PDB file of C-alpha atoms in Angstrom:
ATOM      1  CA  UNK V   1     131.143  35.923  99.118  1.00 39.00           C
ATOM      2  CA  UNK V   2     131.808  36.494 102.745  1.00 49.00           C
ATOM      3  CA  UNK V   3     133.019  40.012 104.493  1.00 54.00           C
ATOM      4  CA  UNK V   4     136.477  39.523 105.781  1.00 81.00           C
ATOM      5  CA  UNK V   5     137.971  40.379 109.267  1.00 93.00           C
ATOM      6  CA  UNK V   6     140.130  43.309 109.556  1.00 96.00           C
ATOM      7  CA  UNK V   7     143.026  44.342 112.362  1.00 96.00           C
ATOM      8  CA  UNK V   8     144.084  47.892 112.712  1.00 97.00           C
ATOM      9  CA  UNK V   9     147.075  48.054 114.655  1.00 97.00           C
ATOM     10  CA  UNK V  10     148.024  51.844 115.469  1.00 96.00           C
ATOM     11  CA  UNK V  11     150.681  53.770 117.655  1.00 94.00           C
ATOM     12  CA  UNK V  12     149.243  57.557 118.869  1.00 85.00           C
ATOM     13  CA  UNK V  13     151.512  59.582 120.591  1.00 76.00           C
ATOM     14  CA  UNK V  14     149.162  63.288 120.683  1.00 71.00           C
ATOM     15  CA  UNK V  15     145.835  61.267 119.638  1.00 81.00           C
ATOM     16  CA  UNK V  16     145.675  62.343 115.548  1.00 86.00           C
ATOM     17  CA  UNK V  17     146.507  58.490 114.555  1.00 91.00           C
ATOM     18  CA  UNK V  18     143.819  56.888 117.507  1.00 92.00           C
ATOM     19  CA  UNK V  19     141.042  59.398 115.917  1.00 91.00           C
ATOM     20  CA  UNK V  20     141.599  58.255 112.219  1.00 93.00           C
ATOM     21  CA  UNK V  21     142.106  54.739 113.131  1.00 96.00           C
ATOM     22  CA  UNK V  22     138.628  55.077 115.342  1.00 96.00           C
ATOM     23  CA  UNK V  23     137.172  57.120 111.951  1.00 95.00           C
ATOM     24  CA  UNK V  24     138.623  53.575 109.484  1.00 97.00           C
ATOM     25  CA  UNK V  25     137.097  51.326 111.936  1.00 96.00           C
ATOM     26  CA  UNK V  26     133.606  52.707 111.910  1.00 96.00           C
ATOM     27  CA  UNK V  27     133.839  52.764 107.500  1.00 95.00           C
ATOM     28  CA  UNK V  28     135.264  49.290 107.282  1.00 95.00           C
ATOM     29  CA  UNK V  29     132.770  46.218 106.476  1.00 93.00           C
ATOM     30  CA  UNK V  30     132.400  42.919 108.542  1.00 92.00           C
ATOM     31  CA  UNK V  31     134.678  42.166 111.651  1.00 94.00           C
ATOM     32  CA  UNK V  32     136.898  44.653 112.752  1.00 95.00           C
ATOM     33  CA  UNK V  33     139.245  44.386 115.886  1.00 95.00           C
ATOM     34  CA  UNK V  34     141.139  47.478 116.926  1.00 95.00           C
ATOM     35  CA  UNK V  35     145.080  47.433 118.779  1.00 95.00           C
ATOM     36  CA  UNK V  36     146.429  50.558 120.224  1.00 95.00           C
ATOM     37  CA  UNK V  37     149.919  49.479 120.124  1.00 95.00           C
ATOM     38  CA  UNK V  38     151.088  51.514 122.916  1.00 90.00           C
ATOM     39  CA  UNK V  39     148.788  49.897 125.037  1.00 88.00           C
ATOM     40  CA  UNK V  40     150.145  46.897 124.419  1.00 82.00           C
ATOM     41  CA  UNK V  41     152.967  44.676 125.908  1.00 81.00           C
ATOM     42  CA  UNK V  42     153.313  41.967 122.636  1.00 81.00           C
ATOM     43  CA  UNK V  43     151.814  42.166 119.136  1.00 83.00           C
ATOM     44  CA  UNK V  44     148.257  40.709 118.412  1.00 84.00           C
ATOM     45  CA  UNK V  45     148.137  37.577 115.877  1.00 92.00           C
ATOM     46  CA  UNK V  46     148.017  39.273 112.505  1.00 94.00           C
ATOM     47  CA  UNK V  47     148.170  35.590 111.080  1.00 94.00           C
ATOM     48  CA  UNK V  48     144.605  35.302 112.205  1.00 93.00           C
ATOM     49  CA  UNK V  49     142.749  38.569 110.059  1.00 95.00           C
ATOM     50  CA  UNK V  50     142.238  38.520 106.406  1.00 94.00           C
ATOM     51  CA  UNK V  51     143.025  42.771 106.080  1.00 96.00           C
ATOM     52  CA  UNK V  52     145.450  44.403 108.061  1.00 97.00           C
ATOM     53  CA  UNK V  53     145.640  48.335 108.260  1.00 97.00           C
ATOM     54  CA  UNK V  54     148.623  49.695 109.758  1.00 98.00           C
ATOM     55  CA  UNK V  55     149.126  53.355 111.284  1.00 97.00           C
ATOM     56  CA  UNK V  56     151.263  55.950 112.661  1.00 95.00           C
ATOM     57  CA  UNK V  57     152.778  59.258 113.233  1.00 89.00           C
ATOM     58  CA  UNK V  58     156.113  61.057 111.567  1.00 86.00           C
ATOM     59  CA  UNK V  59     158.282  62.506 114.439  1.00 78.00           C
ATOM     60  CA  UNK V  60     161.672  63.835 112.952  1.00 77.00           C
ATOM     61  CA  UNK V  61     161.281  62.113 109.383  1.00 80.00           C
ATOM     62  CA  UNK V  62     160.406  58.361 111.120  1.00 89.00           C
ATOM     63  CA  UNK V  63     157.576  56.370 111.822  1.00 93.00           C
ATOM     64  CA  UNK V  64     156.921  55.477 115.703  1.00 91.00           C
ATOM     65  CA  UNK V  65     159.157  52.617 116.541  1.00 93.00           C
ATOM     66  CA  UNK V  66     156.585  50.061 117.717  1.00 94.00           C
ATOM     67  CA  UNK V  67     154.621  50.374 113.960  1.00 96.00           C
ATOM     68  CA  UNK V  68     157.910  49.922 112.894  1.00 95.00           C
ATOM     69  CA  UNK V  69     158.505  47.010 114.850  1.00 94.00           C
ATOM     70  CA  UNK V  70     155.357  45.091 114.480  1.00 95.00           C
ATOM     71  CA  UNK V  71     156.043  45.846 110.899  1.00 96.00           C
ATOM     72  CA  UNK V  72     159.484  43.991 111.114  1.00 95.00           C
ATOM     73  CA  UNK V  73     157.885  41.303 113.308  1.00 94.00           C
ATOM     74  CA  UNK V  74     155.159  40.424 110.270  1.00 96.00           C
ATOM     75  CA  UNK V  75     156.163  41.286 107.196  1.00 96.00           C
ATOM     76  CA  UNK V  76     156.007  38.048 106.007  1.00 96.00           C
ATOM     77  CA  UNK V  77     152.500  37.902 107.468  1.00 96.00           C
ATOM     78  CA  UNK V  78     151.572  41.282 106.100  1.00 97.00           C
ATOM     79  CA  UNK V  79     152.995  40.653 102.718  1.00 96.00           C
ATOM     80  CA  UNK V  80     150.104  37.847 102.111  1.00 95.00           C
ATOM     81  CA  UNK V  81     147.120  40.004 103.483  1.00 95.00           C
ATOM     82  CA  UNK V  82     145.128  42.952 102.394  1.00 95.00           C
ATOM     83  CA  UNK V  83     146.984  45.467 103.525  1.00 97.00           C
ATOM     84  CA  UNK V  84     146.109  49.256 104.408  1.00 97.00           C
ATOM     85  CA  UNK V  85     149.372  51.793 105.368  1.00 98.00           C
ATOM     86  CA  UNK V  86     148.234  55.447 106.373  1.00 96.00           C
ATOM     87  CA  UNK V  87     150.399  58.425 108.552  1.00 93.00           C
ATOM     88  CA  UNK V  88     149.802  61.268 110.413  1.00 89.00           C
ATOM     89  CA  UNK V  89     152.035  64.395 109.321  1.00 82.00           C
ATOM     90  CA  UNK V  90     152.012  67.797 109.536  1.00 74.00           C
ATOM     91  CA  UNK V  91     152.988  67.912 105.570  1.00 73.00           C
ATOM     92  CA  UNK V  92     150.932  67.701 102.638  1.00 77.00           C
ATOM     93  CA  UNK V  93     152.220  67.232  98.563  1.00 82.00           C
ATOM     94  CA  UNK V  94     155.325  65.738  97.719  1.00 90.00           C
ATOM     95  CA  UNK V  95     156.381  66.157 101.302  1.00 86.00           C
ATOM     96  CA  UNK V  96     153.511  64.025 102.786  1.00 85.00           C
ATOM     97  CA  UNK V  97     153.971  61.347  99.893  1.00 91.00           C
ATOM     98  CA  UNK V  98     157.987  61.120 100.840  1.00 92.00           C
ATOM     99  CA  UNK V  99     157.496  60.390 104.143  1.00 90.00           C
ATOM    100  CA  UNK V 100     154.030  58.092 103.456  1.00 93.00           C
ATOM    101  CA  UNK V 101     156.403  56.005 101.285  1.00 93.00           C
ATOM    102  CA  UNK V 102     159.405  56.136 103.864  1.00 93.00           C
ATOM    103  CA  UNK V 103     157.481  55.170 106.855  1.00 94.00           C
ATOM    104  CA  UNK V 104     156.745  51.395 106.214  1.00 96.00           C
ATOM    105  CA  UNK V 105     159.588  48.751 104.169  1.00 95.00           C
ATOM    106  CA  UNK V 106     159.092  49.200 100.737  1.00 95.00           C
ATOM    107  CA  UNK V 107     158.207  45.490  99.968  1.00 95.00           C
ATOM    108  CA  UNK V 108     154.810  46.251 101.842  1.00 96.00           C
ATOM    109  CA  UNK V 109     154.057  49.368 100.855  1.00 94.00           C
ATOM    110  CA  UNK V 110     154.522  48.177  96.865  1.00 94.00           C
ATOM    111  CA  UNK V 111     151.685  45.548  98.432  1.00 95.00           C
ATOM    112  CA  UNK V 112     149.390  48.242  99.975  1.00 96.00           C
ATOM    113  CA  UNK V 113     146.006  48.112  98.611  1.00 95.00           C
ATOM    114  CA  UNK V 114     145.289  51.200 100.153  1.00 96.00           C
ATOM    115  CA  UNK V 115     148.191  53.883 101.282  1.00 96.00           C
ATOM    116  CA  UNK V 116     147.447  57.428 102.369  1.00 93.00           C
ATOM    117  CA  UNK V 117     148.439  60.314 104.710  1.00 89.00           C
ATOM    118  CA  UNK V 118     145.349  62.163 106.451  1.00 87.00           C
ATOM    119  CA  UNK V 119     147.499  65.080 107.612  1.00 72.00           C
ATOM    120  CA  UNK V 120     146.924  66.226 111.211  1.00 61.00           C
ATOM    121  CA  UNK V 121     146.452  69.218 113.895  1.00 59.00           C
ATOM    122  CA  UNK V 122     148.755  70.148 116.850  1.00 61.00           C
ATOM    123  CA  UNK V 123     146.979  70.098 120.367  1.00 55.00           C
ATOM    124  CA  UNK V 124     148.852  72.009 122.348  1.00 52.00           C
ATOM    125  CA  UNK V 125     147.880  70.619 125.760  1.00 59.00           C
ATOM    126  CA  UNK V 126     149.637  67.299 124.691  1.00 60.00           C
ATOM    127  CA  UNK V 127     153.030  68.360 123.765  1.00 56.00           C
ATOM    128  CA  UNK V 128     155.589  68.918 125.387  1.00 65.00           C
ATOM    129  CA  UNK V 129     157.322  72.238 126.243  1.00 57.00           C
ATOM    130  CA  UNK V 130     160.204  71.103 123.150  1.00 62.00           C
ATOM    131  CA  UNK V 131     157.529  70.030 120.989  1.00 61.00           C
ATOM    132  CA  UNK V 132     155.729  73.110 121.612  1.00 57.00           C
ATOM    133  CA  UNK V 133     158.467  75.384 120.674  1.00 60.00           C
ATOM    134  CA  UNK V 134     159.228  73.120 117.573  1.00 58.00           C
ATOM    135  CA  UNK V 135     155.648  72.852 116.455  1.00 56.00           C
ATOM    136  CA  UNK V 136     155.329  76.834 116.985  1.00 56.00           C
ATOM    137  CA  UNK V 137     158.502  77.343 114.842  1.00 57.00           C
ATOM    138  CA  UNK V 138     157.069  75.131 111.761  1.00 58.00           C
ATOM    139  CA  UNK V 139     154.043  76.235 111.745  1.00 58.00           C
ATOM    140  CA  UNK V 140     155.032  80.306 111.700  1.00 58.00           C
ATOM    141  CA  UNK V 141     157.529  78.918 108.982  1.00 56.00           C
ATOM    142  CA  UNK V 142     154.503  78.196 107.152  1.00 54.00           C
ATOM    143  CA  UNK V 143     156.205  74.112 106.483  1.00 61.00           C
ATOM    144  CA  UNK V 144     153.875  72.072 108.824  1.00 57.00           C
ATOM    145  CA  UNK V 145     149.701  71.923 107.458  1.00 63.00           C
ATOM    146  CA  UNK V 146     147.253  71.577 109.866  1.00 62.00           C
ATOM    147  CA  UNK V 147     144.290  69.705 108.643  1.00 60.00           C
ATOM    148  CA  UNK V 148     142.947  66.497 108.694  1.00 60.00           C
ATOM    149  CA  UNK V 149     141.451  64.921 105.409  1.00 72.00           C
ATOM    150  CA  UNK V 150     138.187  63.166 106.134  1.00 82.00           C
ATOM    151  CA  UNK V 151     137.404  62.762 102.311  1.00 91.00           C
ATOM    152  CA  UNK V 152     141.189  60.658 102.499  1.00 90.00           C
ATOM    153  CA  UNK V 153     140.054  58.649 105.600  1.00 93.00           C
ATOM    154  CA  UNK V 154     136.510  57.755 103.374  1.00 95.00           C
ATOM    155  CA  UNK V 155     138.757  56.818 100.163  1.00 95.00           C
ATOM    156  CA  UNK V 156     140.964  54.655 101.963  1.00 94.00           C
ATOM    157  CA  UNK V 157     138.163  52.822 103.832  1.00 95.00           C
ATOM    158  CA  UNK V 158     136.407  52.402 100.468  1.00 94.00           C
ATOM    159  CA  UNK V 159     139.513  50.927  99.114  1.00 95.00           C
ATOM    160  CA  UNK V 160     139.987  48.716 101.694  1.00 95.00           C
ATOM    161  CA  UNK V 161     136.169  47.623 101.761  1.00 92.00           C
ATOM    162  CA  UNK V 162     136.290  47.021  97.954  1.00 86.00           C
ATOM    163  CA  UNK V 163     139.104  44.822  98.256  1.00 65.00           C
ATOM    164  CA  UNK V 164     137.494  42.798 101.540  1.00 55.00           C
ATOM    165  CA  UNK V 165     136.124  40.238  99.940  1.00 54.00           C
ATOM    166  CA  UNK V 166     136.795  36.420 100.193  1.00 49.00           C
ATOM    167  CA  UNK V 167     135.568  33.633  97.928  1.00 44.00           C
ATOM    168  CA  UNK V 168     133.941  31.126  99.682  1.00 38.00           C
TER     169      UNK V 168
END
């Protein structure tokens, strides 16, 4: 038995999805390469990793649009790998889970060996003055949750980890 390699490709736009993709990396076994995908001008080889964790952020009820699009890109390539799917939301429940299951196609979360939403916390400093006022709004409403889930980051690691291994 050999440990596998593993790419986690990630879009952050206020830094929650860059500290739990930093947090998976550190609890994942054997190689692990790390793509900030808004640092980025093309899409790394996903042909060449055995596991493949993908992550993002919900704005407005959608995943960030280059996830999305190195989702399109690969899905035939994802569809035939380990594959890890997490979010960052401000929404926990049956809330979280709807847009955890909207965010990636269907055909690859159904494949998912590990899928999970972590939840998340508003910095103020990097929103914008809009975002600000929306954020403020939701949260006074009582909808958006702000906490992050370590013992979710650890499960979906150990998910990932138990499933990382290739017959030689």
């Amino acid at each position: 038995m050999a440990a596998t390699n593993t790419l986690i490709v990630f879009a952050s736009r206020h830094g929650n999805v860059e500290k739990f993709a930093r947090n998976i990396f550190n609890l994942i076994d054997g190689k692990v390469d790390i793509c900030n995908l808004n640092n980025r001008e093309s899409f790394p080889d996903a042909s060449t990793y055995d596991s493949i964790i993908v992550g993002g952020s919900i704005y407005h009820g959608k995943i960030q649009e280059k996830v999305s699009k190195f989702c399109f890109h690969n899905i035939e390539i994802l569809k035939n790998k380990r594959l890890g799917l997490f979010i960052s939301c401000g929404y926990s429940g049956e809330k979280a889970e709807k847009e955890l299951r909207e965010a990636f196609p269907l055909e690859l979360f159904a494949k998912a060996v590990a899928s999970d939403y972590f939840g998340g916390k508003i910095d103020n400093s990097r929103l914008s003055f809009l975002e600000r006022i929306i954020a403020n709004q939701l949260s006074e409403s009582g909808e958006l949750t702000q906490s992050v889930s370590q013992e979710k980051i650890k499960k979906f690691a150990q998910k990932m980890n138990q499933s990382n291994v290739v017959e030689k």
